[in-house]
Amino acid sequence: MRWMARRGWMYLCALAISAFALFPIYYVVITSLKPRSEIYTRTPDLWPNHPQWHQYTRVLGEGHVGRALANSLIIAGATTVICVVVAGMAAYALARLEVPLRRTLLMLILTTQMFPLVVLIIPLFVLMRNADLIGTYQGLVIAYLAFTVPLAIWIMRGFIVTIPEELEHAAMIDGATRVGAMFRVILPIAAPGLVATATLSFIAAWNEFMLALTFMNEEEKKTLPLVLQQFVGRGDVDWGAVMATSVIYTLPVVIFFLLLRKRLMQGMTAGAVKG
Amino acid sequence: MSTTSGQAVVAGRVRAPRPSAAERVTRAASKLTLPVILLLPAMTIIVGLVGYPLVKTIWLSFTDTRLGDLINGTSTWVGLENYKEVFSDEQLRTSLINTVVFGTACVVGTMLLGMAVALLLNQRLRFNWFFSLAVLLPWAVPALAASSIFKWLFDDRYGFVNWALVNLGFHHFQDYAWFADRNSAYVAMFVVVVWQSFPFIALSLLAGLQTVPKDTLDAASVDGANAVQRFWLVTLPLLRPILAVLVIFSTIWDFKIFDQVYVMAQGVPDRAADTAAVTGYREAFALGHFGTGAAIAVVLFCVLLAFSIAYVRLIGKEART
């Protein structure tokens, strides 16, 4: 009994918070599996009585969702590749080499992460328009580099700093050049950190909405968040389609999170909490 | 120093097949070459896509700029007119107040729930793995998906929330339109924002809690402190640095929030629930008032800059130690 009094309420709290965290996700998944008649009802069931994949085949086939999925993958993928290469080089320099004004540069990079995107978007729009990049993949990828590169530099530098410098010195004594040591010694050890950084950059680009909303006026090249916004913004919302699209949109991120839980947390805290 | 000479001596052996002229160039190149090459692409991106736009936006905020002016570069200088408008126009001023009030509420909600979850996770209850997995998942849901999900949960006719509230005896919520009124829309948006941001706060605080030395807690307990006193007198003071960083971090996040508000507040009459980021965006891209939009963005930026400087100072202090 004393145990119940002491620990019982904690279990109750944990259960309530788990429910708060999981229920919306659960409810979306079951809604996406329900037929229309079970969605538009005044007495919603907490279980799909006639589960079916119809919504998924429908949005992927008829809707723009399949195309948007491909667009999102292309844009987020290209952003990630460019971002990791560019930021990796800078992160190495800032972690290992003698760079004048290093501290100032680092603090500037950190500060850029705090900027509201709305403060950059008007000139970015003009830049894109003048370069004729509105409505193109390249335009959005370039715009996404504006916020993924500083983030990635900061996180990757955090990873590289933890690698003992003696390893490089040893490699260089054994005949490797600085660049050689960078590729042959640091790169393999930093690989997990690189994967985490790549994943975080991918997620950042995958989730981005405001820049896509502004630059992607081309119907064929819209990304998933834009399609979702169009669905939800209509007067008569097709909730089955919205929920299936939400699941398709969220699933890759959830998989990344579950696979790389520890690493991502490390990366996020390196970027957000620790120097 | 020894590394440079070592590198120079032995590099010859590794790169023997290469012409020695190229090698000499590499060696003669100043110490700065490598850092500059490595930093150049990133710096180009940061200066071109962050620095330049920021300066340009500040300049635009002092001009009257329509779409045509924006493209042809023919804005007219109006001095502080846009800023006067931001603080005198009812709707624009409201959006700034909304940002501060709503943002602060979200920070408080997120921090309280995050702290509660961190303390519970730190208790290492049975099924802890399930609990930690459950509280991780909302973090993985993209903002647009989360907004859609909660718009569905708060749907007036078929939404789960109204159904549950009516069944609990609150008949007032029969067909209650959450997104037709400013305050109730804020309730829904508050739930989404807290739902999405408490996992990160909780897991960061958990990491902090695990660094609190058990000896100190035991000593306090021996001295007769109960659990509540131990929390207030031992744990909380030790967590102060990380708490400060997290409060600033989430303030920055919640003040610049755009996606959730853009999607969820669009049905509120007179756009009364819009926050500064959304109002600034709409002022520019929906109404074509690029100068006014820029001014709102700059005001928001200045508010966040104060928090950012505090944040960078704290991080810098930690990084030095």
Coordinates of C-alpha atoms in Angstrom, one line a residue:
Chain A
M1 CA 0.0 0.0 0.0
R2 CA 2.8 2.4 0.8
W3 CA 4.3 1.6 -2.5
M4 CA 1.1 2.5 -4.2
A5 CA 0.9 5.8 -2.4
R6 CA 4.5 6.6 -3.1
R7 CA 5.0 5.4 -6.7
G8 CA 1.4 4.9 -7.9
W9 CA 0.7 8.5 -8.8
M10 CA 3.9 8.6 -10.8
Y11 CA 2.7 5.8 -12.9
L12 CA -0.6 7.6 -13.4
C13 CA 1.2 10.7 -14.5
A14 CA 3.5 8.8 -16.8
L15 CA 0.4 7.1 -18.3
A16 CA -1.5 10.3 -18.8
I17 CA 1.5 12.0 -20.4
S18 CA 2.1 9.0 -22.7
A19 CA -1.5 9.2 -23.7
F20 CA -1.2 12.9 -24.5
A21 CA 2.0 12.2 -26.6
L22 CA 0.7 9.2 -28.4
F23 CA -3.0 9.6 -28.8
P24 CA -2.9 12.2 -31.6
I25 CA -0.5 10.0 -33.6
Y26 CA -2.7 6.9 -33.0
Y27 CA -5.8 8.8 -34.0
V28 CA -4.3 10.0 -37.2
V29 CA -3.2 6.5 -38.2
I30 CA -6.6 5.0 -37.5
T31 CA -8.5 7.8 -39.2
S32 CA -6.4 7.2 -42.3
L33 CA -7.4 3.5 -42.3
K34 CA -11.2 4.2 -41.9
P35 CA -13.7 4.3 -44.7
R36 CA -15.4 7.6 -45.3
S37 CA -18.6 6.7 -43.4
E38 CA -16.6 6.0 -40.2
I39 CA -14.6 9.3 -40.5
Y40 CA -17.6 11.6 -40.9
T41 CA -19.6 10.5 -37.9
R42 CA -20.7 12.2 -34.7
T43 CA -19.6 9.2 -32.6
P44 CA -16.0 8.4 -33.6
D45 CA -14.8 4.9 -32.9
L46 CA -11.3 4.4 -31.4
W47 CA -10.8 1.5 -33.6
P48 CA -11.2 1.2 -37.4
N49 CA -14.0 -1.4 -37.8
H50 CA -13.2 -1.9 -41.5
P51 CA -9.6 -1.1 -41.9
Q52 CA -8.6 -0.4 -45.5
W53 CA -5.7 1.1 -47.5
H54 CA -8.0 2.9 -49.8
Q55 CA -7.0 6.5 -48.7
Y56 CA -3.3 5.7 -49.3
T57 CA -3.7 4.3 -52.8
R58 CA -6.1 7.2 -53.6
V59 CA -3.8 10.1 -52.4
L60 CA -0.7 8.5 -53.9
G61 CA -2.5 7.7 -57.2
E62 CA -5.0 10.5 -57.9
G63 CA -3.8 13.3 -55.7
H64 CA -0.6 15.3 -56.0
V65 CA 0.8 13.4 -53.0
G66 CA 2.9 10.9 -54.9
R67 CA 4.5 13.7 -56.9
A68 CA 4.9 15.9 -53.9
L69 CA 6.7 13.0 -52.0
A70 CA 9.2 12.7 -54.9
N71 CA 9.7 16.5 -54.9
S72 CA 10.3 16.5 -51.1
L73 CA 12.8 13.7 -51.4
I74 CA 14.7 15.4 -54.2
I75 CA 14.8 18.8 -52.5
A76 CA 15.6 17.5 -49.0
G77 CA 18.1 15.0 -50.4
A78 CA 20.0 17.5 -52.6
T79 CA 20.0 20.0 -49.7
T80 CA 21.5 17.4 -47.4
V81 CA 24.3 16.4 -49.7
I82 CA 25.4 19.9 -50.5
C83 CA 25.0 21.0 -46.9
V84 CA 27.0 18.2 -45.4
V85 CA 29.9 18.7 -47.8
V86 CA 30.0 22.5 -47.4
A87 CA 29.4 22.5 -43.6
G88 CA 31.8 19.6 -43.0
M89 CA 34.7 21.5 -44.6
A90 CA 33.9 24.6 -42.6
A91 CA 33.3 22.6 -39.4
Y92 CA 36.7 20.9 -39.7
A93 CA 38.4 24.3 -40.3
L94 CA 36.7 25.8 -37.2
A95 CA 37.5 22.8 -35.1
R96 CA 41.1 22.2 -36.0
L97 CA 42.8 24.9 -37.9
E98 CA 44.0 28.3 -36.9
V99 CA 41.3 30.6 -38.2
P100 CA 41.4 34.3 -37.5
L101 CA 38.3 35.5 -35.6
R102 CA 37.3 31.9 -34.9
R103 CA 35.2 32.7 -31.9
T104 CA 33.4 35.6 -33.6
L105 CA 32.7 33.4 -36.6
L106 CA 31.3 30.6 -34.4
M107 CA 29.1 33.0 -32.5
L108 CA 27.8 34.5 -35.7
I109 CA 27.0 31.1 -37.1
L110 CA 25.1 30.3 -33.9
T111 CA 23.2 33.6 -34.0
T112 CA 22.0 32.9 -37.6
Q113 CA 20.2 29.9 -36.3
M114 CA 18.1 32.2 -34.1
F115 CA 16.9 34.4 -37.0
P116 CA 13.2 34.2 -37.9
L117 CA 13.1 33.2 -41.5
V118 CA 10.6 35.9 -42.2
V119 CA 13.4 38.5 -41.8
L120 CA 15.2 36.9 -44.8
I121 CA 12.4 36.0 -47.0
I122 CA 11.7 39.2 -49.0
P123 CA 15.3 39.7 -50.3
L124 CA 15.6 35.9 -50.9
F125 CA 12.5 36.2 -53.0
V126 CA 14.0 39.0 -55.0
L127 CA 17.3 37.1 -55.4
M128 CA 15.4 34.0 -56.6
R129 CA 13.3 36.0 -59.0
N130 CA 16.2 37.8 -60.5
A131 CA 18.1 34.5 -60.9
D132 CA 14.9 33.0 -62.5
L133 CA 14.9 30.3 -59.8
I134 CA 11.3 30.7 -58.6
G135 CA 9.5 27.4 -59.0
T136 CA 12.6 25.4 -59.5
Y137 CA 14.2 22.7 -57.3
Q138 CA 17.6 24.6 -57.4
G139 CA 16.0 27.7 -56.0
L140 CA 14.5 26.0 -53.0
V141 CA 17.6 23.9 -52.4
I142 CA 19.7 27.1 -52.4
A143 CA 17.3 28.8 -50.0
Y144 CA 17.3 25.8 -47.7
L145 CA 21.1 26.0 -47.4
A146 CA 20.6 29.4 -45.7
F147 CA 19.4 27.7 -42.5
T148 CA 20.8 24.1 -42.8
V149 CA 24.5 25.1 -43.3
P150 CA 24.9 27.1 -40.1
L151 CA 23.1 24.4 -38.1
A152 CA 25.2 21.6 -39.6
I153 CA 28.5 23.5 -39.1
W154 CA 27.7 24.0 -35.4
I155 CA 26.7 20.4 -34.8
M156 CA 29.6 18.9 -36.8
R157 CA 32.1 21.0 -35.2
G158 CA 30.8 19.7 -31.9
F159 CA 31.5 16.2 -33.1
I160 CA 34.9 16.9 -34.5
V161 CA 36.1 18.6 -31.4
T162 CA 35.5 15.4 -29.4
I163 CA 37.9 13.5 -31.6
P164 CA 41.4 13.5 -30.1
E165 CA 43.8 15.6 -32.1
E166 CA 46.6 13.1 -31.4
L167 CA 45.1 10.7 -33.9
E168 CA 45.7 13.2 -36.7
H169 CA 49.1 14.0 -35.4
A170 CA 50.0 10.4 -35.4
A171 CA 48.7 10.0 -39.0
M172 CA 50.7 13.0 -40.1
I173 CA 53.9 11.6 -38.5
D174 CA 53.2 8.4 -40.4
G175 CA 53.3 10.4 -43.6
A176 CA 49.8 11.6 -44.2
T177 CA 49.2 15.2 -45.2
R178 CA 46.8 17.4 -43.3
V179 CA 44.1 16.8 -45.9
G180 CA 45.0 13.1 -46.1
A181 CA 44.6 12.8 -42.3
M182 CA 41.3 14.7 -42.6
F183 CA 39.9 12.2 -45.0
R184 CA 41.5 9.0 -43.7
V185 CA 41.5 9.5 -40.0
I186 CA 38.8 12.1 -39.1
L187 CA 36.2 11.2 -41.7
P188 CA 35.8 7.5 -40.6
I189 CA 35.6 8.4 -36.9
A190 CA 33.3 11.4 -37.5
A191 CA 31.0 9.2 -39.8
P192 CA 28.3 8.6 -37.1
G193 CA 28.3 12.3 -36.3
L194 CA 28.1 13.0 -40.1
V195 CA 25.1 10.7 -40.4
A196 CA 23.4 12.5 -37.5
T197 CA 24.1 15.9 -39.0
A198 CA 22.9 14.7 -42.4
T199 CA 19.7 13.4 -40.9
L200 CA 19.0 16.6 -39.0
S201 CA 19.6 18.7 -42.2
F202 CA 17.3 16.4 -44.1
I203 CA 14.6 16.7 -41.5
A204 CA 15.0 20.5 -41.4
A205 CA 14.6 20.7 -45.2
W206 CA 11.8 18.1 -45.2
N207 CA 9.8 20.0 -42.6
E208 CA 10.3 23.5 -44.1
F209 CA 7.1 25.3 -45.1
M210 CA 7.5 29.1 -45.4
L211 CA 10.1 29.2 -48.1
A212 CA 8.4 26.5 -50.1
L213 CA 5.2 28.4 -49.8
T214 CA 6.8 31.5 -51.3
F215 CA 9.1 30.0 -54.0
M216 CA 7.2 26.9 -55.2
N217 CA 4.4 28.4 -57.3
E218 CA 4.8 25.5 -59.8
E219 CA 2.0 23.0 -59.2
E220 CA 4.2 20.0 -60.3
K221 CA 7.0 20.9 -58.0
K222 CA 5.2 21.4 -54.7
T223 CA 6.5 19.7 -51.7
L224 CA 4.5 17.6 -49.2
P225 CA 3.9 20.4 -46.6
L226 CA 2.4 22.6 -49.4
V227 CA 0.1 19.9 -50.5
L228 CA -1.1 19.3 -46.9
Q229 CA -1.7 23.0 -46.4
Q230 CA -3.8 23.1 -49.6
F231 CA -5.8 20.1 -48.4
V232 CA -6.4 21.7 -45.0
G233 CA -7.1 25.2 -46.3
R234 CA -10.1 24.1 -48.4
G235 CA -13.6 24.8 -47.2
D236 CA -14.7 21.2 -47.3
V237 CA -11.7 19.3 -46.0
D238 CA -11.2 15.7 -47.1
W239 CA -10.0 14.5 -43.8
G240 CA -9.3 10.9 -44.9
A241 CA -6.9 12.2 -47.6
V242 CA -5.3 14.7 -45.1
M243 CA -4.7 12.0 -42.5
A244 CA -3.1 9.6 -45.1
T245 CA -0.9 12.4 -46.4
S246 CA 0.1 13.3 -42.8
V247 CA 1.1 9.7 -42.2
I248 CA 3.1 9.5 -45.4
Y249 CA 4.8 12.9 -44.6
T250 CA 5.6 12.0 -41.0
L251 CA 6.7 8.3 -41.4
P252 CA 10.2 9.0 -42.8
V253 CA 11.0 11.4 -39.9
V254 CA 9.8 9.0 -37.3
I255 CA 11.9 6.2 -38.8
F256 CA 15.0 8.4 -38.7
F257 CA 14.2 9.3 -35.1
L258 CA 13.8 5.8 -33.9
L259 CA 16.9 4.5 -35.7
L260 CA 19.2 7.4 -34.7
R261 CA 17.6 8.3 -31.4
K262 CA 20.8 8.6 -29.3
R263 CA 22.9 10.2 -32.1
L264 CA 20.2 12.8 -32.9
M265 CA 19.8 13.7 -29.2
Q266 CA 23.6 14.1 -29.1
G267 CA 23.6 16.3 -32.2
M268 CA 20.6 18.4 -31.0
T269 CA 22.2 19.0 -27.6
A270 CA 25.5 19.8 -29.2
G271 CA 23.7 22.4 -31.3
A272 CA 21.4 23.7 -28.7
V273 CA 22.7 23.3 -25.3
K274 CA 26.4 22.6 -25.2
G275 CA 29.3 24.4 -26.8
Chain B
M1 CA 55.3 23.2 -35.0
S2 CA 56.8 19.8 -35.0
T3 CA 53.8 18.5 -37.0
T4 CA 54.4 21.0 -39.9
S5 CA 58.0 20.1 -40.3
G6 CA 57.1 16.4 -40.0
Q7 CA 54.5 16.8 -42.6
A8 CA 56.8 18.6 -44.9
V9 CA 59.6 16.0 -44.6
V10 CA 57.4 13.0 -45.0
A11 CA 55.0 14.4 -47.5
G12 CA 57.7 14.0 -50.1
R13 CA 57.7 10.3 -49.7
V14 CA 54.0 9.9 -50.0
R15 CA 53.6 12.2 -53.0
A16 CA 56.8 11.1 -54.7
P17 CA 55.3 10.6 -58.1
R18 CA 54.0 14.2 -58.2
P19 CA 56.0 16.9 -59.8
S20 CA 58.0 18.7 -57.1
A21 CA 56.9 22.2 -58.4
A22 CA 53.3 21.5 -57.3
E23 CA 54.6 20.3 -54.0
R24 CA 56.6 23.4 -53.5
V25 CA 53.6 25.5 -54.2
T26 CA 51.6 23.6 -51.6
R27 CA 54.3 24.0 -49.1
A28 CA 54.9 27.7 -49.9
A29 CA 51.2 28.5 -49.6
S30 CA 50.5 30.4 -46.5
K31 CA 49.0 28.8 -43.5
L32 CA 45.7 30.6 -44.4
T33 CA 45.1 28.8 -47.7
L34 CA 43.5 25.6 -46.2
P35 CA 41.2 27.4 -43.8
V36 CA 40.1 29.8 -46.5
I37 CA 39.4 27.1 -49.0
L38 CA 37.5 25.1 -46.4
L39 CA 35.5 28.0 -45.1
L40 CA 34.8 29.8 -48.4
P41 CA 31.7 27.9 -49.6
A42 CA 30.0 28.0 -46.2
M43 CA 30.8 31.7 -45.7
T44 CA 29.6 32.5 -49.2
I45 CA 26.3 30.8 -48.3
I46 CA 26.0 32.5 -44.9
V47 CA 26.9 36.0 -46.2
G48 CA 24.9 35.7 -49.4
L49 CA 21.8 34.0 -48.1
V50 CA 21.7 35.3 -44.5
G51 CA 23.8 38.4 -44.1
Y52 CA 22.8 40.2 -47.3
P53 CA 19.1 39.5 -47.0
L54 CA 19.1 40.7 -43.4
V55 CA 20.7 44.0 -44.3
K56 CA 18.4 44.3 -47.3
T57 CA 15.3 43.7 -45.1
I58 CA 16.4 46.4 -42.7
W59 CA 16.8 48.8 -45.6
L60 CA 13.4 47.8 -47.0
S61 CA 11.8 48.5 -43.7
F62 CA 12.5 52.2 -44.2
T63 CA 11.0 52.3 -47.7
D64 CA 7.6 52.1 -49.3
T65 CA 7.9 49.1 -51.6
R66 CA 5.3 47.4 -53.8
L67 CA 5.9 44.3 -55.9
G68 CA 6.9 46.4 -58.9
D69 CA 9.4 48.5 -56.8
L70 CA 10.8 45.3 -55.3
I71 CA 11.7 43.8 -58.7
N72 CA 12.8 47.0 -60.3
G73 CA 14.5 48.3 -57.2
T74 CA 12.6 51.6 -57.2
S75 CA 11.6 51.8 -53.5
T76 CA 11.0 55.2 -52.0
W77 CA 12.6 56.1 -48.7
V78 CA 10.0 56.9 -46.1
G79 CA 12.1 56.9 -42.9
L80 CA 10.3 55.6 -39.9
E81 CA 6.8 55.6 -41.5
N82 CA 6.5 51.8 -41.5
Y83 CA 7.6 51.5 -37.9
K84 CA 5.0 54.2 -36.9
E85 CA 2.4 52.1 -38.7
V86 CA 3.5 48.9 -37.0
F87 CA 2.9 50.4 -33.6
S88 CA -0.2 52.5 -34.4
D89 CA -2.2 50.2 -36.7
E90 CA -4.6 48.1 -34.6
Q91 CA -4.0 44.8 -36.4
L92 CA -0.3 45.0 -36.7
R93 CA 0.2 46.0 -33.0
T94 CA -2.1 43.2 -32.0
S95 CA 0.0 40.7 -33.9
L96 CA 3.1 41.8 -31.8
I97 CA 1.1 41.5 -28.6
N98 CA -0.1 38.1 -29.7
T99 CA 3.4 37.0 -30.3
V100 CA 4.6 38.0 -26.8
V101 CA 1.6 36.7 -24.9
F102 CA 1.1 33.4 -26.9
G103 CA 4.8 32.8 -27.1
T104 CA 5.3 33.3 -23.4
A105 CA 2.4 31.0 -22.6
C106 CA 3.9 28.3 -24.8
V107 CA 7.3 28.6 -23.2
V108 CA 5.8 28.3 -19.7
G109 CA 3.6 25.3 -20.7
T110 CA 6.5 23.6 -22.5
M111 CA 8.9 24.1 -19.6
L112 CA 6.5 22.9 -17.0
L113 CA 5.5 19.8 -18.9
G114 CA 9.1 19.2 -19.9
M115 CA 10.3 19.4 -16.4
A116 CA 7.5 17.0 -15.1
V117 CA 8.4 14.5 -17.8
A118 CA 12.1 14.7 -17.1
L119 CA 11.6 14.2 -13.4
L120 CA 9.4 11.2 -14.1
L121 CA 11.9 9.7 -16.6
N122 CA 14.6 10.1 -14.0
Q123 CA 12.6 8.0 -11.5
R124 CA 13.4 5.0 -13.7
L125 CA 9.9 3.5 -13.3
R126 CA 9.1 0.2 -14.8
F127 CA 8.2 0.5 -18.5
N128 CA 10.5 3.5 -18.6
W129 CA 11.6 2.5 -22.2
F130 CA 7.9 2.8 -23.3
F131 CA 7.5 6.2 -21.6
S132 CA 10.7 7.6 -23.1
L133 CA 9.7 6.3 -26.5
A134 CA 6.2 7.8 -26.2
V135 CA 7.4 11.2 -25.3
L136 CA 10.0 11.2 -28.1
L137 CA 7.5 10.7 -30.9
P138 CA 5.7 14.0 -31.1
W139 CA 9.1 15.7 -31.7
A140 CA 9.4 13.7 -34.9
V141 CA 6.1 15.0 -36.4
P142 CA 6.7 17.9 -38.8
A143 CA 4.9 21.1 -38.0
L144 CA 2.6 21.0 -40.9
A145 CA 1.5 17.4 -40.2
A146 CA 1.0 18.3 -36.5
S147 CA -1.1 21.3 -37.4
S148 CA -3.3 19.1 -39.7
I149 CA -3.6 16.4 -37.1
F150 CA -4.8 18.9 -34.4
K151 CA -7.1 20.7 -36.8
W152 CA -8.8 17.3 -37.3
L153 CA -8.9 16.6 -33.5
F154 CA -10.4 20.0 -32.9
D155 CA -12.8 19.8 -35.9
D156 CA -16.2 21.3 -35.0
R157 CA -18.5 18.6 -36.3
Y158 CA -16.5 15.4 -36.4
G159 CA -13.6 16.2 -34.2
F160 CA -12.5 13.9 -31.3
V161 CA -12.1 16.7 -28.8
N162 CA -15.6 18.0 -29.0
W163 CA -17.0 14.5 -28.9
A164 CA -15.0 13.7 -25.8
L165 CA -15.9 17.0 -24.1
V166 CA -19.6 16.5 -24.8
N167 CA -19.5 13.0 -23.4
L168 CA -17.8 14.3 -20.3
G169 CA -20.8 16.5 -19.8
F170 CA -19.7 19.8 -21.3
H171 CA -22.6 20.1 -23.7
H172 CA -21.5 23.6 -24.6
F173 CA -18.9 22.0 -26.8
Q174 CA -21.5 20.4 -29.2
D175 CA -20.3 21.6 -32.6
Y176 CA -18.0 24.1 -30.9
A177 CA -15.9 25.9 -33.6
W178 CA -12.5 26.2 -32.1
F179 CA -11.0 28.1 -35.0
A180 CA -13.7 30.8 -35.3
D181 CA -12.6 32.6 -32.2
R182 CA -9.3 34.1 -31.2
N183 CA -9.0 32.7 -27.7
S184 CA -10.2 29.2 -28.5
A185 CA -7.9 29.1 -31.6
Y186 CA -5.1 29.9 -29.2
V187 CA -6.0 27.0 -27.0
A188 CA -5.7 24.6 -29.9
M189 CA -2.5 26.2 -31.1
F190 CA -1.0 26.1 -27.6
V191 CA -1.7 22.4 -27.4
V192 CA 0.0 21.8 -30.7
V193 CA 3.1 23.9 -29.9
V194 CA 3.5 22.3 -26.4
W195 CA 2.9 18.8 -27.8
Q196 CA 5.6 19.3 -30.4
S197 CA 8.2 21.0 -28.2
F198 CA 8.1 19.4 -24.8
P199 CA 10.0 16.2 -25.8
F200 CA 13.2 18.1 -26.6
I201 CA 13.0 20.1 -23.4
A202 CA 12.2 16.9 -21.4
L203 CA 15.1 15.0 -22.8
S204 CA 17.6 17.9 -22.4
L205 CA 16.5 18.3 -18.8
L206 CA 16.8 14.6 -18.2
A207 CA 20.4 14.8 -19.3
G208 CA 20.9 17.6 -16.9
L209 CA 19.1 15.7 -14.0
Q210 CA 21.4 12.8 -14.5
T211 CA 24.4 15.0 -13.8
V212 CA 23.1 15.9 -10.3
P213 CA 25.3 14.0 -7.9
K214 CA 23.5 11.4 -5.9
D215 CA 25.7 12.0 -2.9
T216 CA 24.4 15.6 -2.6
L217 CA 20.8 14.4 -2.7
D218 CA 21.5 11.7 -0.2
A219 CA 23.2 14.2 2.1
A220 CA 20.2 16.5 1.9
S221 CA 18.0 13.5 2.7
V222 CA 20.1 12.6 5.7
D223 CA 19.7 16.2 6.9
G224 CA 16.0 15.7 6.8
A225 CA 15.0 17.3 3.5
N226 CA 11.9 15.7 1.9
A227 CA 11.5 15.2 -1.9
V228 CA 10.0 18.6 -2.5
Q229 CA 12.8 20.4 -0.5
R230 CA 15.5 18.3 -2.3
F231 CA 14.0 19.4 -5.6
W232 CA 13.9 23.1 -4.7
L233 CA 17.1 23.4 -2.7
V234 CA 19.4 20.9 -4.5
T235 CA 18.2 19.9 -7.9
L236 CA 16.8 23.2 -9.2
P237 CA 19.9 25.3 -8.3
L238 CA 22.1 22.8 -10.0
L239 CA 19.9 22.8 -13.1
R240 CA 19.9 26.6 -13.4
P241 CA 22.4 26.9 -16.2
I242 CA 20.7 24.4 -18.5
L243 CA 17.3 25.7 -17.6
A244 CA 18.4 29.2 -18.6
V245 CA 19.6 28.0 -21.9
L246 CA 16.4 26.0 -22.6
V247 CA 14.1 28.9 -21.6
I248 CA 15.9 31.2 -24.0
F249 CA 16.0 28.5 -26.7
S250 CA 12.3 27.8 -26.5
T251 CA 11.5 31.5 -26.3
I252 CA 13.2 32.0 -29.6
W253 CA 11.4 29.1 -31.1
D254 CA 7.9 30.0 -29.8
F255 CA 8.2 33.7 -30.7
K256 CA 9.1 33.1 -34.3
I257 CA 6.5 30.4 -34.8
F258 CA 5.0 30.5 -38.3
D259 CA 3.7 27.1 -39.7
Q260 CA 1.2 26.2 -37.0
V261 CA -0.3 29.7 -36.8
Y262 CA -0.4 30.1 -40.6
V263 CA -2.4 26.9 -41.0
M264 CA -4.5 27.0 -37.8
A265 CA -5.3 30.7 -37.4
Q266 CA -6.5 31.4 -40.9
G267 CA -10.2 30.9 -40.1
V268 CA -10.2 33.4 -37.2
P269 CA -12.2 36.5 -38.1
D270 CA -10.1 39.6 -39.0
R271 CA -7.0 37.4 -38.7
A272 CA -7.1 38.4 -35.0
A273 CA -5.0 35.4 -33.9
D274 CA -2.0 35.9 -36.3
T275 CA 1.4 36.3 -34.7
A276 CA 4.1 38.7 -35.9
A277 CA 5.8 36.2 -38.3
V278 CA 2.5 35.4 -40.1
T279 CA 1.4 39.1 -40.2
G280 CA 4.8 40.2 -41.5
Y281 CA 4.7 37.5 -44.2
R282 CA 1.1 38.2 -45.2
E283 CA 1.6 42.0 -45.2
A284 CA 4.4 41.4 -47.7
F285 CA 3.3 38.5 -49.9
A286 CA -0.5 38.6 -49.7
L287 CA -1.0 42.4 -49.5
G288 CA 2.1 43.6 -51.4
H289 CA 3.3 45.9 -48.6
F290 CA 6.9 44.8 -48.6
G291 CA 8.1 47.8 -46.6
T292 CA 5.6 47.2 -43.8
G293 CA 6.2 43.5 -43.8
A294 CA 9.9 44.1 -43.5
A295 CA 9.3 46.5 -40.6
I296 CA 7.4 43.8 -38.7
A297 CA 10.0 41.3 -39.4
V298 CA 12.7 43.7 -38.2
V299 CA 10.8 44.3 -34.9
L300 CA 10.5 40.6 -34.4
F301 CA 14.1 40.2 -35.2
C302 CA 15.2 42.8 -32.7
V303 CA 13.1 41.2 -29.9
L304 CA 14.7 37.8 -30.7
L305 CA 18.2 39.3 -31.1
A306 CA 18.1 40.3 -27.4
F307 CA 17.3 36.7 -26.5
S308 CA 19.9 35.4 -29.0
I309 CA 22.7 37.5 -27.5
A310 CA 21.8 36.2 -24.0
Y311 CA 21.8 32.7 -25.4
V312 CA 25.2 33.0 -27.2
R313 CA 26.7 34.5 -24.0
L314 CA 25.5 31.5 -22.0
I315 CA 26.7 29.0 -24.5
G316 CA 30.0 30.9 -24.9
K317 CA 30.5 30.8 -21.2
E318 CA 29.9 27.1 -21.1
A319 CA 32.2 26.5 -24.1
R320 CA 35.1 28.2 -22.5
T321 CA 35.0 26.1 -19.4

